[in-house]
Phi, psi and omega in degrees: 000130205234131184246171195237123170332340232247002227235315175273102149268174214288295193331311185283338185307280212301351202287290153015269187299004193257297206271344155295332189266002162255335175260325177267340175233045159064034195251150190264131195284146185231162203238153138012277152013280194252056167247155175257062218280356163309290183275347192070060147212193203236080198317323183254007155323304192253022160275306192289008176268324198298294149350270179299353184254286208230087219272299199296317156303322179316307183278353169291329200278327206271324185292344171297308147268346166092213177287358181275342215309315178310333184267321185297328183310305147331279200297322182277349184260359183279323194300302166334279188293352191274298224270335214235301199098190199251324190281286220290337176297334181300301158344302205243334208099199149193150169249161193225094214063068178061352196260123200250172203227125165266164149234356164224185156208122189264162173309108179291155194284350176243186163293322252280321185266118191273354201270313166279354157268008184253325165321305198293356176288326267210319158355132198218093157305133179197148180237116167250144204253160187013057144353125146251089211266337154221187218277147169060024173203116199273115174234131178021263201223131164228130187255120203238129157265104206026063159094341168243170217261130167275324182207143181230174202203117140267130211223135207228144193231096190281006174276355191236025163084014185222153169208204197305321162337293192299337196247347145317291184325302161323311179304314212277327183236357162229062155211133185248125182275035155247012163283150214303308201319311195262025193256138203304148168067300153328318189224253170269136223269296186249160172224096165293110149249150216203131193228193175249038157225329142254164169227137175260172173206159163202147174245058188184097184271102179216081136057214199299007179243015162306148178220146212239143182231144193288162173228028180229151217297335182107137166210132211046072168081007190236211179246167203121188140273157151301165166305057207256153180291112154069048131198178223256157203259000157264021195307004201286312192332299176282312153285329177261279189322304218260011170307176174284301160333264199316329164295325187257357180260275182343297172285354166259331187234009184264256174327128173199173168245128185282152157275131150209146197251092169260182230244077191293171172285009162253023160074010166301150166256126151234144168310132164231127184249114181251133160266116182250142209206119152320133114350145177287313192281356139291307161318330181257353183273337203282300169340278190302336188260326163285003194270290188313328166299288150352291209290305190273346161095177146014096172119354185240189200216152182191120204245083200257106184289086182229122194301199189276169176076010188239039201047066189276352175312276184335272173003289173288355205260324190258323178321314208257345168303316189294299174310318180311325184263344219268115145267158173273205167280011194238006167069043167230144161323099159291312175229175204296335240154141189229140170237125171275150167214137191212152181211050141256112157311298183315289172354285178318324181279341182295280179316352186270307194280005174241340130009284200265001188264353182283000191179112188241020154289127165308124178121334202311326188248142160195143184252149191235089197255009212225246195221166180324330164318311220275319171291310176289357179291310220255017136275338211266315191285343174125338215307159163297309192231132199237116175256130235199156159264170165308304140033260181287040171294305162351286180309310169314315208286299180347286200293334178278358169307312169254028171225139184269068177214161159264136167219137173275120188246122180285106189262144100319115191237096176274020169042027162279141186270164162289002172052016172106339166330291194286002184276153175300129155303133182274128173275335192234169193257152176234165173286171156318284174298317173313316177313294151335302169299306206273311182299352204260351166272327158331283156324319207271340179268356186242147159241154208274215202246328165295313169286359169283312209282346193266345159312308171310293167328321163263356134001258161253011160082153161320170162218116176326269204285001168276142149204146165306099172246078168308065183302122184185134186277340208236121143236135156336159164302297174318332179253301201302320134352288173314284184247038173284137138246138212294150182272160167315346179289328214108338170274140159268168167278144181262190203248003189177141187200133155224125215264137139008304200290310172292312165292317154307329182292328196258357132103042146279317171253176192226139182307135159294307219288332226281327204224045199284069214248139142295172129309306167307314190259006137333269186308300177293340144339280196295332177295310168304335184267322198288310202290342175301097196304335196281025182235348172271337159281318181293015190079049205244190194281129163281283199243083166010256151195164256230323185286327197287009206270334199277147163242128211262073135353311169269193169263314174331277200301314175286009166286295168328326197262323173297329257210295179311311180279341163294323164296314190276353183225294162343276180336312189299324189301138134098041156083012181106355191242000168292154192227154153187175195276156146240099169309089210246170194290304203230179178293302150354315178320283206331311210287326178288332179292281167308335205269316169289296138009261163328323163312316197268313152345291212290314206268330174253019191015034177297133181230008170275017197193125171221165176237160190232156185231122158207163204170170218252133141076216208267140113226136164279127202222107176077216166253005171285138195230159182196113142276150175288354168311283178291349176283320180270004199036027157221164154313145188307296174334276241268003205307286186330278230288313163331312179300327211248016180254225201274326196294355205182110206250343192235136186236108136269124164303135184215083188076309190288145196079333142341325170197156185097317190307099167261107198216108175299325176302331176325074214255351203194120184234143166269091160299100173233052172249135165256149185249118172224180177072196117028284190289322144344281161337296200297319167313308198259003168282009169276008162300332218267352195277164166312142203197142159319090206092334184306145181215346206202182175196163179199131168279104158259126191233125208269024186234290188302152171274117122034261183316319198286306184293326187297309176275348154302334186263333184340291173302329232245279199264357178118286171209093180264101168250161217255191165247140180280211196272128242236119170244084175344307166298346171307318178347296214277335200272299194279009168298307182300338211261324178291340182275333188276018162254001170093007220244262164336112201264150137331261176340314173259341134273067208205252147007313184268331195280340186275322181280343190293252211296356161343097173320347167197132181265131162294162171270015167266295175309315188281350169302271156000235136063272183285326171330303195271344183264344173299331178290322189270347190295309190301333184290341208268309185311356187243354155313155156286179178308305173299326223241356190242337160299315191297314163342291174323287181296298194303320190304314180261002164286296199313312213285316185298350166234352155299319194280316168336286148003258229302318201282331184290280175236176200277033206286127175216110160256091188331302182297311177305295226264352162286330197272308205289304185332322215258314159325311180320282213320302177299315189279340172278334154304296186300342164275347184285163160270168203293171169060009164267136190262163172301136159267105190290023209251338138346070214210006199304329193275017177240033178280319202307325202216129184288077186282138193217153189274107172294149184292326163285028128103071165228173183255125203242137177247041173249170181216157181059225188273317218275178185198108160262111156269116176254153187275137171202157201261141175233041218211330228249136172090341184285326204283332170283003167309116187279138193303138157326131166266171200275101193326286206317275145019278163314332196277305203295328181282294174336301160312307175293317206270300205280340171234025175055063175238154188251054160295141178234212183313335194272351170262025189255338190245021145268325185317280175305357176293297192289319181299327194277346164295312175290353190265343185270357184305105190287298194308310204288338196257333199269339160295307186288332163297349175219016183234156135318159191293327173314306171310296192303321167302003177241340176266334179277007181241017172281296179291319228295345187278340169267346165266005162293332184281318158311316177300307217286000175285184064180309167234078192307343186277292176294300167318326174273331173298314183277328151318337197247310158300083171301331181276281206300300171324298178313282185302305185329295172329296182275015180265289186317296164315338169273351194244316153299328188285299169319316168313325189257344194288328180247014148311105189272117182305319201272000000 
């Protein structure tokens, strides 16, 4: 189907996508009409599924219920998916009086019973275009699989001056996840925004804290799409993801809900529930290797390179699900059995728990924690999916070697080392360099766990029944070798790539590289800011600190120089929770390191900042021996959650935690290692993970060239590039070069900056607000072309060596940092299309400088004794405040919007009926004085029928609605109930 630019409009895009899924992929059009706007669904989809599928039940159902049988059927499957969810009702069903109910039939894994390919035929896909799903709000495309809705779409058009932006922005602020249609987990399951070069996806509508995952295929090693002749470059959406087969495979063997139980600070367990939705590069990795597996059977190696960020957990988790079940066209088992082998513990509990919420039979899964017995019990018997460490790799290859089966072996390979376990303890004391040496031969003599599996492997040689699935974000030459597969030249190939690049461009991982310093360039930074008179005019730090004059030769001084920077810079980063490593040459270092470390603590009574040391087995220093168990006073086990807590902000390193390590707080790493390769990545990528806020990282590395992390990264991201050389004074030129285009007023940023720190913004400030950045937006817009490029480019120059700065020293200029804020802003607008406001809940860039309001309404941008204050009025936005609304009111709009009802003055005074019947309740009033709102709400919704049952002699009509509506009863209840709970909370009983 070949579409023509000239042809698209917002209206024909989705039109578009309709009409390919009715005509080509068998989808049925669904209307208005048959939506059932109570329940969210499409009422006559899912009679006539019901009908045609399961005739008998239905009819056991209608003589039970008569003429009702539709609304109770209705009513119980509403109960259901609220109680249950939308995967599992698909999946599992419900029975409703004994009767039991399908609502989808996924595809079997063989031909053989033809009765269930005939059910999984009998499926009824349907697209209803501008959903109305409540009175005045309309969505795209919602897409119903026999009748409940799966998936929904808002779709943007950049000819008509919108794009993908514009439609994430819709979800996120005029789409409500308390709506039946969108409420998690219940009803739809993805919400796409989508355009006609991207697509985005969630499975969670939570107003500005949506959080939205690209759906896109990747292009030349980044983020984006291809190009494609005569069709529009996201069509996979529609043609591939919503066919029929790939829509019904995706929910059945795709979707699932993750669990994870952490450990709150009152030693509580809570649940956290994620709806996990494939990625496009999981979900195409899955594919291809079962499509290829499928076809060639047994006996093959397959190498799949998906950096960090790219949910390899999932992945491997639907890979060994997949593999377990697969048949081919002759209806046989290509293997027996899938063995995951991992040697991350955490990984391992990940994987177990996303295993089993994917396949809850018993026997199916088994973890092998006890000794090679419990592993041939559980070869010998059959299990599907066997999850297992490195460790036993060995045994395996041995043992599958003598059973006449085929298996799929999935290696995680997380490039963790023995971290020095097996190195000689140091028994005698050494210099430094000496230390340096025998560890660095050491390293060099062992091997990690990708040269332990490819040793094994050539061992005993490939084996005809084996096949290989190899995960590794980094791989060796030697592993690419191994389970490469060759391009027509003959180099091998990984078999499937989501390449370092891409995962930073799509903002899983975060670039290292961006913010790499030498020392040397460290030093002449900070020196050019001390020494500068014109930074001395702006108010800028007279005196840095005393490292930058030293050059730091010993452990002493770069202590000094690690310690400093981190309290004046580091510390500010993540709201105060950033943390970070020193990488040291040897264990010797490490030790010399704390020691030093602790001293300097001490000698400065700094009581904001402590370090933990690790590193393998014994060394002896002098006349002293140390470990790391006693130099930190707890256990190795106990290393992480210490790190991650509040007590301990610096981790030095001696090999161990170099790679394998995940600590997202992880913001400033100090290199006093030399580094190359390989290693080089794996080291300085534990920088790299996400973080709330995390916006940036920074490296000082007092040993490597440059040159050298630049071709270590290489092979991984494309084209890495380091940062040159940093001229501070540059600032002040493109400050000047920016001002000479006119675009920037004094005044309106001066004005957006007094609301930016406001501690709670008005809906008048943000009005302000978008107001001072739309102004500079129209002056920009009247630029040429050349002159709004130049704009740009100088606007983001500027902010990328200012946050440089910022990261060297504690560097302060009033104007520059009001000129960068108001820039971050303006350039996320000039990318924007008109009528999008600025999110001011955006605020990551004011972590850099503690700015606090002074009681005459100024901004103090100092830190320690010094204090630069610029005056800005904060008082602005009070006189423009829209007048309180009336509680009662707010219960009334809330109701009429969520169920298309016109209630006015006369239910707003039954409304007050029920408060004042609940406020005279003394136990309701002795609860709410003495519980959280969490409690008090479960004993009022105990009374609330009864003060309804009181109300309703007197008023039968409102009253009776709510007796009767169990959905409209539930909101009234928590609207009502929150506005009782204020009422008796500040209510003095006498």
């Amino acid at each position: 189907m070949i579409v023509t630019p000239d042809i698209l409009k917002e209206r024909a895009f989705q039109t578009v996508v309709k009409e390919y899924l009715t005509t080509e992929n068998g989808y049925l059009e669904g209307t208005n009409h048959d939506y059932n706007s109570q329940y969210a669904l499409d009422e006559k989809q899912l009679f006539s599924f019901l009908e045609e599928t399961q005739g008998k039940a239905l009819a056991k159902l209608k003589e039970i219920y008569k003429v009702q049988y539709k609304q109770k059927i209705l009513f119980r499957l509403n109960t259901e998916l609220k109680r249950r969810g939308m995967i599992e009702v698909l999946r599992k069903g419900i029975k409703d009086y004994g009767v039991q109910l399908h609502f989808a039939y996924f595809k079997p894994p063989t031909t053989l019973n033809q009765d269930l390919i005939k059910l999984y035929q009998k499926n009824r896909l349907s697209v209803t275009e501008e959903l109305t799903h409540k009175e005045d709000e309309r969505i795209d495309l919602v897409i119903f699989l026999n009748g409940l809705p799966v998936l929904a779409f808002e779709l943007k058009n950049e000819f008509t001056g919108q794009d993908v932006k514009d439609a994430k922005h819709q979800w996120m602020f005029d789409r409500s996840g308390k709506d039946t249609l969108f409420r998690f987990k219940e009803r739809v399951i993805a919400c796409f925004a989508l355009d006609t070069t991207e697509a985005y996806m969630t499975t969670k509508l939570n107003d500005t804290k949506t959080f939205f995952l690209p759906f896109n295929k990747g292009y030349k090693g980044g983020k984006g799409n291809p190009i494609e002749e005569g069709k529009l470059s996201t069509h996979y959406v529609w043609e591939d993801l919503l066919s029929r087969e790939s829509l019904l495979e995706v929910l059945d063997k795709f979707v699932y809900l993750k669990l994870d139980e952490e450990e709150g600070d009152d030693g509580n367990i809570i649940t956290k529930e994620t709806l996990i939705f494939p990625r496009y590069h999981q979900r195409d990795a899955v594919k291809k290797v079962l499509n290829h597996a499928k076809t060639f059977g047994a006996g093959h190696s397959y190498l799949i390179q998906h950096s960090a960020g790219s949910g390899k957990t999932n992945s491997i988790s639907w890979l060994a699900h997949r593999l377990a079940t697969l048949h081919n066209d002759q209806n046989e088992s290509v293997f027996d059995g899938a063995i995951v082998v991992t040697d991350r513990k955490v990984l391992d509990k990940q994987l177990q728990k996303a295993v089993y919420q994917l396949e809850h039979k018993a026997g199916m899964v088994e973890k092998i924690e006890e000794d090679s017995s419990q592993l041939a019990d559980a070869l010998n018997k059959g299990t599907k999916i066997i999850i297992t460490t490195i460790q036993k790799f060995p045994y395996i290859l041995d043992k599958l070697g003598t059973l006449n089966k085929h298996y799929a072996i999935i290696i995680d390979e997380a490039h963790s080392s023995t971290s020095g376990k097996n190195m000689a303890a140091l028994t005698t004391s050494l210099t430094l360099e000496e230390a340096q040496r025998m560890d660095e031969e050491a390293e060099a003599n062992e091997l990690d766990t990708e040269d332990k599996i490819l040793e094994d492997i050539q061992r005993i040689g490939k084996q005809a029944n084996i096949s290989f699935f190899a995960f590794t974000a980094t791989p060796k030459g030697s592993t690419l070798k191994m389970f490469g597969t060759e391009d027509h030249e003959g180099k091998p190939r990984p078999f499937h790539l989501y390449s370092m690049k891409q995962a930073i461009q799509e903002g899983f991982i975060i670039d290292v590289l961006k913010n790499y310093m030498t020392y040397k360039l460290y030093y002449r930074v900070a020196k050019k800011i001390e020494d500068d008179p014109e930074f001395e005019s702006a108010k800028a730090t007279k005196a840095i600190s005393r490292f930058v004059s030293l050059h730091p030769h010993n452990i002493d001084q770069k202590t000094e120089i690690i310690i400093e920077h981190f309290r004046k810079i580091t510390s500010k980063k993540l709201n105060g929770q950033a943390k970070a490593m020193v990488v040291t040459a040897s264990r010797l270092h490490a030790v010399r390191y704390k020691l030093a470390f602790d001293i300097y603590i001490k000698r400065k009574n700094y009581t904001d900042m402590k370090a933990l040391v690790a590193f393998s087995g014994k060394v002896k220093d002098g006349g002293d021996e140390y470990s790391e168990t006693e130099m930190n006073g707890f256990s190795e086990r106990k290393l992480p959650k210490k790190f991650d807590s509040d007590e301990y902000q610096v981790l030095l390193v001696a090999e161990k935690y170099q790679t394998g390590f995940d600590q997202p707080k992880l913001h400033t790493m100090f290199v006093d290692k030399k580094l190359s390769g390989l290693k080089a990545v794996q080291t300085l990528s534990r920088l790299n993970r996400t973080y709330q806020g995390k916006e940036d990282t920074f490296i000082l590395d007092f040993v490597n060239d440059p040159e050298d992390i630049r071709k270590a990264f290489e092979p991984y991201y494309g084209d890495t590039v380091l940062q040159g050389d940093i001229d501070p004074n540059e600032l002040y030129s493109i400050q000047q070069e920016l001002q000479d285009y006119m675009v920037l007023n004094e005044e309106e940023v001066d004005q957006f900056l007094s609301i930016i720190y406001k501690e709670k913004q008005t809906k008048r400030d943000i009005e302000l607000s978008n107001n001072y950045i739309d102004s500079a937006k129209n002056r920009y817009q009247k630029l040429t072309e050349e002159e709004k490029r130049d704009f740009i480019s100088k606007a983001r120059k500027f902010n990328s060596i200012y946050m440089l700065v910022l990261q060297i020293t504690p560097f302060k200029d009033v104007e520059l940092h009001k000129l960068f804020i108001y820039l971050r802003y303006l350039l996320k607008k000039i990318s924007l299309k008109s009528g999008t406001k600025v999110n001011l809940e955006d605020t990551v860039a004011l972590e850099y400088y503690s700015l606090k309001k002074k009681e005459h309404g100024s901004i103090s941008l100092g830190e320690d004794n010094e204090d630069y204050t610029v005056s800005i009025d904060v008082s602005g936005g009070k006189k423009n405040e829209d007048p309180p609304v009336d509680p009662l009111t707010k219960i009334l709009d809330r109701l009429n919007n969520k169920n298309g009802t016109e209630f006015g003055e006369h239910e707003k005074l039954n409304i007050q009926q029920i408060v004042d019947i609940a406020s005279g309740d003394e136990t309701l009033r002795t609860q709410a004085q003495n519980n959280p709102y969490d409690d008090f709400i479960l004993g009022f919704r105990k009374r609330f029928t009864d003060y309804v049952v009181e109300g309703f002699e007197k008023n039968q009509g409102f009253f009776g609605k709510i007796l009767e509506d169990d959905m409209f009863r539930e909101q009234i209840e928590g609207s009502i109930g929150e506005h009782v709970y204020e009422v008796l909370k500040l209510t003095d009983p006498t």
